Amino acid sequence: MRLATLLAFLRPALPLILGLSLGCSLSLLRVSWIQSDGEDTCMDTGVNNGLFAGKMQQDTVPGERSSQNDEDFKPRIVPYYRDPNKPYKKVLRTRYIQTELGFHERLFVAVLTSKATMNTLAVAVNKTVAHHFPHLLYFTGLRSAKVPHGMALVSHGDERPVWLMYETMRYIHQHFGGDYDWFYVMQDDTYAQAEQIKALVTHLSINQDVYLGRAEEFIGGDEQARYCHGGFGYLVSRSLLLKLHQHLDSCRNEILSVRPDEWLGRCIIDFLGISCISQHQGQHYRSYELAKNADLEKEEGEDFQAALTVHPVSEGTLMYRLHKHFSRIQLDRAYQEIQQLQMQIRNLTSLTPAREGGLTWPIGINAPFVPKSRFEVISWDYFTEQHLFSCPDGSPKCELAGASKADVSDIIEAALQHLNSRYQPQLRFYKQQLLNGYRRFDPTRGMEYMLDLLLEAVTQKGHSHVLAKRVSLVRPLSKVEIIPMPYVTEATRVQLVLPLTVQEVDFVSNFLDTFAMNTLDTHDNALLTLLFIYQPYDAQRVSQLDVFAGVKAMVGELEKRYAEVKIPWISVKTEVPSQVKLMDIVSKKHPVDTLFFLASVWTEVNTEFLNRCRMNTISNWQVFFPMHFQEFNPVLMYHGEQASSSSTDFLRDGHFDRHAFAEACFYNSDYMAARTKLAADILDRDEVLESMEVFDVFLRYSGLHLFRAVEPGLVQKYMLRSCNPRLSEELYHRCVLSNLEGLSSRSHLAMALFEQEQANST
């Protein structure tokens, strides 16, 4: 009776009990299979195709996979831990995802040079291939060597070849071991095809120990052991360099060798068990040994054409000839590939719904931009060989000079070459005159040209005829490249400079409130300096009535609220508040490494823009002139009504003011250098400074990059600026245009005019 009652009570739970029992049994059975001592037949034997496999297998724990067979990037969670005994410190997040995720650059190149070849072969290497590599350094054993122009040199102070190799590998590990995936070592008597070397490393996995180059046998050594010949260059992976570093001192003391490449190869073999290989993961390292007094015109073999490196190069002129030869080969290959791709596109177009009508010219280039309204129509600029009729300053006609003149000459020459290549040998064309020229920049495809040329056509028999012919050309947009830039961080302190006139006093309150909320409350690394600009009349009676007394009182309240903050001010008396003269005063009162942010009273300072100011301004390299977003006049936009806060169309209510240069980010050292050149040019003619802004100083008297870009983080409310007529005509004209374009959009201005005409008519 009791048993039947117990079974009746447990009957609903029997499926759960059976399921748990079956699951536990299967889990235990699976664990026993996983932890068995059977061999893993899928394990890779190594990167050396079986070489030294026995030695590597002895160091591998049975049942575990080698770390070299792991995936390149395995996600893992790093737990956050903060020591409670240490004070809390604000974490500065990086602005680049590459830095945030710890990505490495692809390739670092080291070139070994000497006293005898530094000014010849090393210079030839620098002029031919250095600009193709992202980072290239020259290493020499000379002490205090004189560096040729444009080269970065590291001097070790010992000319022994093996010692130079030891110091070079140690230096590379210490300074670049954590930044690059591949390290390429070559000599200055080696010609390397830079683009082919870069293409090679992009096809290799970065998580393996690789020693890749031209494999050579040791003299009297193991038949299986190989070292990479230094004359033809060799690649070392980052993982191999990290393992090799701890054995370099032992190799220096225990291995005796005359050749540095043999010494390095023996060190890698003895301590890491890795030999040099000439191919890896289907990629071949091809090299060519150049014979003495070789004639490059007769070197037409496949081995020479496919070589990544050529050695030995005895003189600089031979290096330049090799570079010209291989550049011509690469150019011919590129043209052949273009022709093949164009043929494929032409064949596939017949299968599309549009058929031949969908084929654009030139084949393979994006179709022309199709405007959606009359405001988006791209206009053509008219030019001749002497003049341009669409000038940057707005004048109707200006002289064709500089880059524009070189551009016109280049396209005329390209047009003649194309015509001659198409009609030869029947006709030969000679330019007599450019009748008309038109060009426009299409953002979807590039620069387009139409040329009306007056040509003289000469036949094979010598007969000539003058004719006019129209040709169309396109200079397509090339591959987008990332320009190498010096690394900057967000930890730099920003020094805000606010020039303030009497007419702008009423707007200071909003500026100070925004500054306190976005920088002082958030403890941002930013300071503020006020520049009070007194008129001569106001300066004479400052003791009786100070026009800036209210501003100084607001500054005092801020300093009381934030005890650790000091906001200094500088008083200046002038009738013409020249931006350059004002900046001269501020520059002398701050250190040379100060990062200035020259602001206006309508600027709303925020952390987002300050970080971009830090990142876009690079000492001795680049200055930043943002274009702020100017809101339109609300009276014209909304007819006095309140703007809708739910509107997501941000750009509808304003525009980016390209005429304003009041905001700027630059380092004091860069400004002082440009200002020194300006002083030597104007020769104490201070009236010239009244016609210039800080932007003009950097544009004309510095070799820095001027980064001019729209800045959505700088938003200014609408306000009619007071333009000072005492400034130069150009500065006054900029101010007036800024006010006019900041009134409203075209549609709202048209509506306002229409309503005014309707009101007048009634």
PDB file of C-alpha atoms in Angstrom, residues 122-230:
ATOM      1  CA  ALA A 122      71.341  54.296 -49.198  1.00  0.00           C
ATOM      2  CA  VAL A 123      70.213  57.545 -50.820  1.00  0.00           C
ATOM      3  CA  ALA A 124      69.209  55.597 -53.943  1.00  0.00           C
ATOM      4  CA  VAL A 125      67.120  53.204 -51.818  1.00  0.00           C
ATOM      5  CA  ASN A 126      65.497  56.162 -50.094  1.00  0.00           C
ATOM      6  CA  LYS A 127      64.553  57.817 -53.392  1.00  0.00           C
ATOM      7  CA  THR A 128      63.236  54.685 -55.106  1.00  0.00           C
ATOM      8  CA  VAL A 129      61.293  52.613 -52.577  1.00  0.00           C
ATOM      9  CA  ALA A 130      61.244  54.410 -49.213  1.00  0.00           C
ATOM     10  CA  HIS A 131      58.031  56.328 -49.939  1.00  0.00           C
ATOM     11  CA  HIS A 132      56.217  53.046 -50.671  1.00  0.00           C
ATOM     12  CA  PHE A 133      56.861  51.587 -47.206  1.00  0.00           C
ATOM     13  CA  PRO A 134      54.877  52.906 -44.220  1.00  0.00           C
ATOM     14  CA  HIS A 135      57.940  52.989 -41.925  1.00  0.00           C
ATOM     15  CA  LEU A 136      61.579  52.623 -42.948  1.00  0.00           C
ATOM     16  CA  LEU A 137      64.708  53.135 -40.840  1.00  0.00           C
ATOM     17  CA  TYR A 138      68.390  53.012 -41.736  1.00  0.00           C
ATOM     18  CA  PHE A 139      70.898  51.401 -39.362  1.00  0.00           C
ATOM     19  CA  THR A 140      74.633  51.957 -39.371  1.00  0.00           C
ATOM     20  CA  GLY A 141      77.591  51.274 -37.119  1.00  0.00           C
ATOM     21  CA  LEU A 142      79.031  54.756 -37.485  1.00  0.00           C
ATOM     22  CA  ARG A 143      79.165  57.076 -34.520  1.00  0.00           C
ATOM     23  CA  SER A 144      77.558  60.525 -34.989  1.00  0.00           C
ATOM     24  CA  ALA A 145      77.105  59.957 -38.719  1.00  0.00           C
ATOM     25  CA  LYS A 146      75.887  62.846 -40.884  1.00  0.00           C
ATOM     26  CA  VAL A 147      72.398  61.933 -42.052  1.00  0.00           C
ATOM     27  CA  PRO A 148      71.462  62.662 -45.685  1.00  0.00           C
ATOM     28  CA  HIS A 149      68.368  64.765 -46.183  1.00  0.00           C
ATOM     29  CA  GLY A 150      65.066  62.940 -45.855  1.00  0.00           C
ATOM     30  CA  MET A 151      66.445  59.827 -44.130  1.00  0.00           C
ATOM     31  CA  ALA A 152      65.868  58.516 -40.590  1.00  0.00           C
ATOM     32  CA  LEU A 153      69.123  56.980 -39.338  1.00  0.00           C
ATOM     33  CA  VAL A 154      70.010  55.021 -36.189  1.00  0.00           C
ATOM     34  CA  SER A 155      73.744  54.932 -35.316  1.00  0.00           C
ATOM     35  CA  HIS A 156      74.976  52.127 -33.068  1.00  0.00           C
ATOM     36  CA  GLY A 157      78.609  53.238 -32.793  1.00  0.00           C
ATOM     37  CA  ASP A 158      80.239  49.918 -33.782  1.00  0.00           C
ATOM     38  CA  GLU A 159      81.033  48.992 -37.383  1.00  0.00           C
ATOM     39  CA  ARG A 160      81.453  45.246 -36.816  1.00  0.00           C
ATOM     40  CA  PRO A 161      78.804  43.567 -39.035  1.00  0.00           C
ATOM     41  CA  VAL A 162      77.656  41.007 -36.458  1.00  0.00           C
ATOM     42  CA  TRP A 163      77.474  43.621 -33.730  1.00  0.00           C
ATOM     43  CA  LEU A 164      75.443  45.872 -36.057  1.00  0.00           C
ATOM     44  CA  MET A 165      72.980  43.032 -36.671  1.00  0.00           C
ATOM     45  CA  TYR A 166      72.704  42.308 -32.948  1.00  0.00           C
ATOM     46  CA  GLU A 167      72.048  45.946 -32.061  1.00  0.00           C
ATOM     47  CA  THR A 168      69.594  46.336 -34.933  1.00  0.00           C
ATOM     48  CA  MET A 169      67.449  43.363 -33.906  1.00  0.00           C
ATOM     49  CA  ARG A 170      67.506  44.494 -30.283  1.00  0.00           C
ATOM     50  CA  TYR A 171      66.538  48.052 -31.275  1.00  0.00           C
ATOM     51  CA  ILE A 172      63.683  46.836 -33.481  1.00  0.00           C
ATOM     52  CA  HIS A 173      62.293  44.714 -30.656  1.00  0.00           C
ATOM     53  CA  GLN A 174      62.493  47.485 -28.065  1.00  0.00           C
ATOM     54  CA  HIS A 175      60.963  50.256 -30.171  1.00  0.00           C
ATOM     55  CA  PHE A 176      58.701  48.510 -32.699  1.00  0.00           C
ATOM     56  CA  GLY A 177      58.139  44.956 -31.445  1.00  0.00           C
ATOM     57  CA  GLY A 178      54.651  45.756 -30.199  1.00  0.00           C
ATOM     58  CA  ASP A 179      53.559  47.887 -33.166  1.00  0.00           C
ATOM     59  CA  TYR A 180      54.156  45.788 -36.303  1.00  0.00           C
ATOM     60  CA  ASP A 181      53.310  42.278 -37.513  1.00  0.00           C
ATOM     61  CA  TRP A 182      56.189  41.853 -39.965  1.00  0.00           C
ATOM     62  CA  PHE A 183      59.788  43.049 -40.035  1.00  0.00           C
ATOM     63  CA  TYR A 184      61.712  43.186 -43.283  1.00  0.00           C
ATOM     64  CA  VAL A 185      65.513  43.470 -43.114  1.00  0.00           C
ATOM     65  CA  MET A 186      67.530  44.357 -46.226  1.00  0.00           C
ATOM     66  CA  GLN A 187      70.875  45.873 -47.220  1.00  0.00           C
ATOM     67  CA  ASP A 188      71.416  49.098 -49.101  1.00  0.00           C
ATOM     68  CA  ASP A 189      72.878  47.171 -52.071  1.00  0.00           C
ATOM     69  CA  THR A 190      69.522  45.418 -52.577  1.00  0.00           C
ATOM     70  CA  TYR A 191      66.745  46.598 -54.840  1.00  0.00           C
ATOM     71  CA  ALA A 192      63.333  45.580 -53.511  1.00  0.00           C
ATOM     72  CA  GLN A 193      59.959  45.913 -55.198  1.00  0.00           C
ATOM     73  CA  ALA A 194      58.130  47.634 -52.378  1.00  0.00           C
ATOM     74  CA  GLU A 195      54.592  47.011 -53.602  1.00  0.00           C
ATOM     75  CA  GLN A 196      55.303  43.309 -54.143  1.00  0.00           C
ATOM     76  CA  ILE A 197      56.797  42.970 -50.655  1.00  0.00           C
ATOM     77  CA  LYS A 198      53.711  44.610 -49.146  1.00  0.00           C
ATOM     78  CA  ALA A 199      51.448  42.339 -51.187  1.00  0.00           C
ATOM     79  CA  LEU A 200      53.399  39.313 -49.945  1.00  0.00           C
ATOM     80  CA  VAL A 201      52.908  40.043 -46.250  1.00  0.00           C
ATOM     81  CA  THR A 202      49.179  40.664 -46.720  1.00  0.00           C
ATOM     82  CA  HIS A 203      48.778  36.998 -47.752  1.00  0.00           C
ATOM     83  CA  LEU A 204      50.650  35.546 -44.764  1.00  0.00           C
ATOM     84  CA  SER A 205      49.179  34.646 -41.402  1.00  0.00           C
ATOM     85  CA  ILE A 206      50.592  36.697 -38.541  1.00  0.00           C
ATOM     86  CA  ASN A 207      50.359  34.102 -35.773  1.00  0.00           C
ATOM     87  CA  GLN A 208      53.187  31.816 -36.875  1.00  0.00           C
ATOM     88  CA  ASP A 209      56.968  31.890 -36.469  1.00  0.00           C
ATOM     89  CA  VAL A 210      58.166  32.726 -39.981  1.00  0.00           C
ATOM     90  CA  TYR A 211      61.727  33.276 -41.210  1.00  0.00           C
ATOM     91  CA  LEU A 212      61.264  33.874 -44.950  1.00  0.00           C
ATOM     92  CA  GLY A 213      63.868  34.731 -47.559  1.00  0.00           C
ATOM     93  CA  ARG A 214      66.388  33.178 -49.929  1.00  0.00           C
ATOM     94  CA  ALA A 215      67.464  29.995 -48.153  1.00  0.00           C
ATOM     95  CA  GLU A 216      71.215  29.276 -48.215  1.00  0.00           C
ATOM     96  CA  GLU A 217      73.236  26.372 -46.784  1.00  0.00           C
ATOM     97  CA  PHE A 218      75.772  26.875 -44.032  1.00  0.00           C
ATOM     98  CA  ILE A 219      79.339  26.109 -45.016  1.00  0.00           C
ATOM     99  CA  GLY A 220      80.235  22.826 -43.347  1.00  0.00           C
ATOM    100  CA  GLY A 221      76.997  22.768 -41.371  1.00  0.00           C
ATOM    101  CA  ASP A 222      73.855  20.657 -41.183  1.00  0.00           C
ATOM    102  CA  GLU A 223      72.458  19.886 -44.625  1.00  0.00           C
ATOM    103  CA  GLN A 224      68.913  20.527 -43.434  1.00  0.00           C
ATOM    104  CA  ALA A 225      69.675  23.872 -41.753  1.00  0.00           C
ATOM    105  CA  ARG A 226      69.261  27.034 -43.816  1.00  0.00           C
ATOM    106  CA  TYR A 227      69.806  30.732 -43.204  1.00  0.00           C
ATOM    107  CA  CYS A 228      68.298  33.654 -45.137  1.00  0.00           C
ATOM    108  CA  HIS A 229      70.806  35.468 -47.319  1.00  0.00           C
ATOM    109  CA  GLY A 230      70.993  39.091 -46.169  1.00  0.00           C
TER     110      GLY A 230
END
